[in-house]
Coordinates of C-alpha atoms in Angstrom, one line a residue:
Chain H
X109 CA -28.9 2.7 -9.1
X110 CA -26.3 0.0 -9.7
X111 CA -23.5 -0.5 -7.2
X112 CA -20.2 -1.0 -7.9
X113 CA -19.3 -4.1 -10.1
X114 CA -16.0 -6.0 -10.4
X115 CA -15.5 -8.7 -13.3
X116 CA -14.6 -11.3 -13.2
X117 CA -15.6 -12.4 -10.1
X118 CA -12.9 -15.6 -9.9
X119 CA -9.8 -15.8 -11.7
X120 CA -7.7 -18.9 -11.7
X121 CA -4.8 -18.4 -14.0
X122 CA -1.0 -19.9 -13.8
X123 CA 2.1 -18.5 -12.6
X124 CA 3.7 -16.3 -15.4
X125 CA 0.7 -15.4 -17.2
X126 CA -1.0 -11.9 -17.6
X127 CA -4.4 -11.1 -15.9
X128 CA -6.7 -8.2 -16.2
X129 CA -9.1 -7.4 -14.0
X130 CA -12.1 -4.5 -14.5
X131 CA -13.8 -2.2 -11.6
X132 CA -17.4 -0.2 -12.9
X133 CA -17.0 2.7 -9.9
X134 CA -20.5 4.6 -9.3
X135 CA -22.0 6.6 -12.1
X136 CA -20.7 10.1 -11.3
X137 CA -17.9 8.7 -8.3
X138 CA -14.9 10.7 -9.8
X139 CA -12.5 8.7 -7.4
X140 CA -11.8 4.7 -7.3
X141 CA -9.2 2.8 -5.4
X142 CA -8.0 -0.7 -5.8
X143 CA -7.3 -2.7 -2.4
X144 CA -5.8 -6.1 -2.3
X145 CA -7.0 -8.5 0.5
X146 CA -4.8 -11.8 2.1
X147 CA -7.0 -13.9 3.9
X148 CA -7.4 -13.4 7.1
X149 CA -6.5 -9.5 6.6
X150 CA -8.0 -6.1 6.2
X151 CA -8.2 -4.0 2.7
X152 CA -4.4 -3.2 1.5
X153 CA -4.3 0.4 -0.5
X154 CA -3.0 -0.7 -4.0
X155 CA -3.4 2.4 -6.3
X156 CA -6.2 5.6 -6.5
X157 CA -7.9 8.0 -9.4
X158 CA -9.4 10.9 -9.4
X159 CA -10.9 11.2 -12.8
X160 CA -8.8 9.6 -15.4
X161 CA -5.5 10.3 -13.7
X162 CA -3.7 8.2 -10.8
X163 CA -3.3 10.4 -7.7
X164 CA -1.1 8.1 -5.7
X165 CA 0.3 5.0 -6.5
X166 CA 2.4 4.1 -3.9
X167 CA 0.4 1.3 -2.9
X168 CA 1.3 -0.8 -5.9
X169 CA 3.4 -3.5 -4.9
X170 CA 6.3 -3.7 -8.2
X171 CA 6.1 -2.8 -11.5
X172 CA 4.6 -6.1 -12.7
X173 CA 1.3 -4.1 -11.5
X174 CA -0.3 -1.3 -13.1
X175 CA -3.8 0.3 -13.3
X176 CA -5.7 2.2 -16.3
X177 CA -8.8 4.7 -15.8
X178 CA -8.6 5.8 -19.3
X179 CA -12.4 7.3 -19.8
X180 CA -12.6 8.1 -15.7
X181 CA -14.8 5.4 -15.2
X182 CA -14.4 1.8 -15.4
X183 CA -10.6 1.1 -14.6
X184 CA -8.4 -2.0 -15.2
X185 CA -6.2 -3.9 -13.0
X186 CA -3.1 -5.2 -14.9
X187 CA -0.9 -7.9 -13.5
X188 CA 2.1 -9.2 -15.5
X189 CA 4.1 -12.2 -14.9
X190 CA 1.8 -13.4 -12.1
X191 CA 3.0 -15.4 -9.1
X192 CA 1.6 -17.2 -6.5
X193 CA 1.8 -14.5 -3.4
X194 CA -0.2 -12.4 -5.9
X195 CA -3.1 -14.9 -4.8
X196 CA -6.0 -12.9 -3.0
X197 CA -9.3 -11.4 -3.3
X198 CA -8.8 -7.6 -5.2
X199 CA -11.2 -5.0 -4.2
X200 CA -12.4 -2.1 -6.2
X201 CA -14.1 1.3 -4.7
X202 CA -15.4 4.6 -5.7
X203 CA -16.5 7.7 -3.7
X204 CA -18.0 11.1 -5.0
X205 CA -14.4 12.8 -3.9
X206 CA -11.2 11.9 -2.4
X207 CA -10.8 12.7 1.3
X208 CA -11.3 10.2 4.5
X209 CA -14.3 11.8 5.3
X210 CA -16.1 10.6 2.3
X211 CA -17.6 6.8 2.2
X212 CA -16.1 4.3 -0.5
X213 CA -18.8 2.0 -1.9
X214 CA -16.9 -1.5 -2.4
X215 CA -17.6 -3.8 -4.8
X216 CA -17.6 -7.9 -4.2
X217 CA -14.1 -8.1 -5.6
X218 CA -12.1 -10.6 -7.9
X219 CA -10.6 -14.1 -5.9
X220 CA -7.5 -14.1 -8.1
X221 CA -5.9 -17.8 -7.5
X222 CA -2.1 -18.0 -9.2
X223 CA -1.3 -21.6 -9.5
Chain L
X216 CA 4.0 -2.0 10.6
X217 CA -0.1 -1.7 10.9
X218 CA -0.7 1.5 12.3
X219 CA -4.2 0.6 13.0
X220 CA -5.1 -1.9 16.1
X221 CA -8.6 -4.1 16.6
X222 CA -9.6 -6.3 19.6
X223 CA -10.5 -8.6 19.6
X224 CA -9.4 -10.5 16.4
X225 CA -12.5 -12.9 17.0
X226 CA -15.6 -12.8 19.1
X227 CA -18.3 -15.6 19.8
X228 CA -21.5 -14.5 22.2
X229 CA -24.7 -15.1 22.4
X230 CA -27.9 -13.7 21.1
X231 CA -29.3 -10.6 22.5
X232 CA -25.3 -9.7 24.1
X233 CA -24.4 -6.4 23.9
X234 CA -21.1 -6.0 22.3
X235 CA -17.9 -3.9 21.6
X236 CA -15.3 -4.1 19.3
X237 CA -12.3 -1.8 19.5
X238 CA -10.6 0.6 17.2
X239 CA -6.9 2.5 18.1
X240 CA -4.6 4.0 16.0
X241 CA -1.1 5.9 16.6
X242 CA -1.8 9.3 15.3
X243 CA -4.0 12.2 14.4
X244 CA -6.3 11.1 12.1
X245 CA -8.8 13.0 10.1
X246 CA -11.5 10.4 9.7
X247 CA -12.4 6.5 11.0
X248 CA -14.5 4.4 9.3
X249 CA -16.3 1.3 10.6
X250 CA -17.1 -1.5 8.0
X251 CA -18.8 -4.6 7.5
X252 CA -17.5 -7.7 6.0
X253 CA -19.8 -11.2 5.4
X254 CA -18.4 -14.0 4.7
X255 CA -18.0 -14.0 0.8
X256 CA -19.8 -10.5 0.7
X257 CA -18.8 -7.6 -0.3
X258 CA -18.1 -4.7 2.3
X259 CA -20.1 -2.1 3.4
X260 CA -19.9 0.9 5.1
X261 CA -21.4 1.7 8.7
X262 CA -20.0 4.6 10.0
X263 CA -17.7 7.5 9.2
X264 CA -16.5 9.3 12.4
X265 CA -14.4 12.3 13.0
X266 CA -15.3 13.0 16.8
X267 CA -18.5 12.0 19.3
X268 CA -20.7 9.5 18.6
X269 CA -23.2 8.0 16.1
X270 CA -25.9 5.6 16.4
X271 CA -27.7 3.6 13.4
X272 CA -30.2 1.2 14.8
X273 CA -29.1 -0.8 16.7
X274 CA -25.1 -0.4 16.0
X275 CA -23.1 3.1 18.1
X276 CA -20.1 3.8 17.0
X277 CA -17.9 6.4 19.3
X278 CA -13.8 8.0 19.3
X279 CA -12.0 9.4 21.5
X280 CA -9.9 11.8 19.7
X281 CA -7.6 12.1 23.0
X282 CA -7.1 8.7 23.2
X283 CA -6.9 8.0 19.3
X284 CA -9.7 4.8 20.1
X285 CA -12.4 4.3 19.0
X286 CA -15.3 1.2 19.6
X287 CA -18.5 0.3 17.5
X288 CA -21.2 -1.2 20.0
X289 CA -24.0 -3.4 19.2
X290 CA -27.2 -3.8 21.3
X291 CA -29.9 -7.1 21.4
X292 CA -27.0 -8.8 18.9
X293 CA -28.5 -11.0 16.1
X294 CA -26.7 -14.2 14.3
X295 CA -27.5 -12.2 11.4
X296 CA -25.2 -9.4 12.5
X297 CA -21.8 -12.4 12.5
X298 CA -19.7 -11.1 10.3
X299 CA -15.9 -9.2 9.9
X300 CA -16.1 -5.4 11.3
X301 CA -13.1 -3.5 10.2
X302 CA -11.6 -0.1 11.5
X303 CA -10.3 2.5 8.9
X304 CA -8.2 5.3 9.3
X305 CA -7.2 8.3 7.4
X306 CA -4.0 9.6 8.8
X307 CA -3.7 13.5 8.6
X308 CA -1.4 14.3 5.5
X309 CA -2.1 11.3 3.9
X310 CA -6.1 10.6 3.3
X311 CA -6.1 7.2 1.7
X312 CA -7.3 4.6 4.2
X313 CA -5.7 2.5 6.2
X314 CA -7.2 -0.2 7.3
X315 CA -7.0 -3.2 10.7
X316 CA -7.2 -6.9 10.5
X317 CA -11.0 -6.7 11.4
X318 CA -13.0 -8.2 13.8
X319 CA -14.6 -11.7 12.9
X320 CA -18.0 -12.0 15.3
X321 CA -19.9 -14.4 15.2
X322 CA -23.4 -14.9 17.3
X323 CA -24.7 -18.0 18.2
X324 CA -28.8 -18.7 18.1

């Protein structure tokens, strides 16, 4: 079966402007996280569902981000009023369930570039 | 503060070297995962450990719940096998991962 897909797969936008990007988890994966990665560092926890809901949030850096799961499947990354330390590749994952003991299937990410 | 610590932060050897990459963390954790990283790939998943040892191929993982440290080994390395190996931890209490600065290796032909 399909993995998991992430679209687009480069964004270049300019500072102030509004970018969406879209995670397709797993068929059946009832939990998907959004990471952020800086170059040069590991996955940063941004935001997680289970099902349509977000279970913890604390990851999201200010309000000008936001994440929807609306169907509990695909979800959308939302980023208002973009600026240019919001530059870096963002990560999508799903899992069958939400515990550290279960593996997180990643997809290639979006390379968002805020000019 | 990064709770989680990998050394080294870059590796160069040859082929056929065996090598070790090191995972350690500050507290209890419920699960560590070792991943992969190519350049301008996606990452996937190696290992998930939550005591012993476990061996795929040619790549071991171990921890050392005692010493909250764990290493991923690789035997008869391959330039194929260059790439970023990252530790992951979920802390007990608080299950989302959290992840170290990875290991970029690279092996030379």
């Amino acid at each position: 079966g399909a993995g998991v897909s992430q679209t687009p797969s480069n964004k270049v936008t300019e500072k102030g402007k509004y970018v969406e990007l879209r995670c397709d988890p797993i068929s059946g994966h009832t939990a998907l996280y959004w990471y952020r990665q800086s170059l040069g560092q590991g996955p940063e926890f941004l935001i997680y569902f289970q099902g349509t809901g977000a279970a913890d949030d604390s990851g999201l850096p200010n309000d000008r981000f936001f994440a929807v799961r609306p169907e509990g499947s695909v979800s959308t990354l939302k980023i208002q009023r973009t600026e240019r330390g919001d530059s870096a590749v963002y990560l999508c994952a799903s899992s069958l369930g939400f515990t550290s003991y279960n593996e997180q299937f990643f997809g290639p990410g979006t390379r968002l570039t805020v000019l | 503060k990064n709770e989680v610590e990998q050394s080294p932060q870059n590796l160069t050897a040859q082929e056929g070297e065996f090598i070790t990459i090191n995972c350690s963390y500050s507290v209890g954790i419920s699960a560590l995962h070792w991943l992969q990283q190519h350049p301008g790939g996606g990452i996937v998943s190696l290992f998930m450990l939550s005591s012993g040892k476990k061996k795929h191929g040619r790549l071991i993982a171990t921890i050392n719940i005692q010493e909250k440290h764990s290493s991923l080994h690789i035997t008869a390395s391959h330039p194929r096998d260059s790439a970023v190996y990252i530790c992951a931890v979920g802390f007990f209490g608080n299950e989302k991962l959290t992840f170290g600065t990875g290991t970029r290796l690279t092996i030379i032909p």
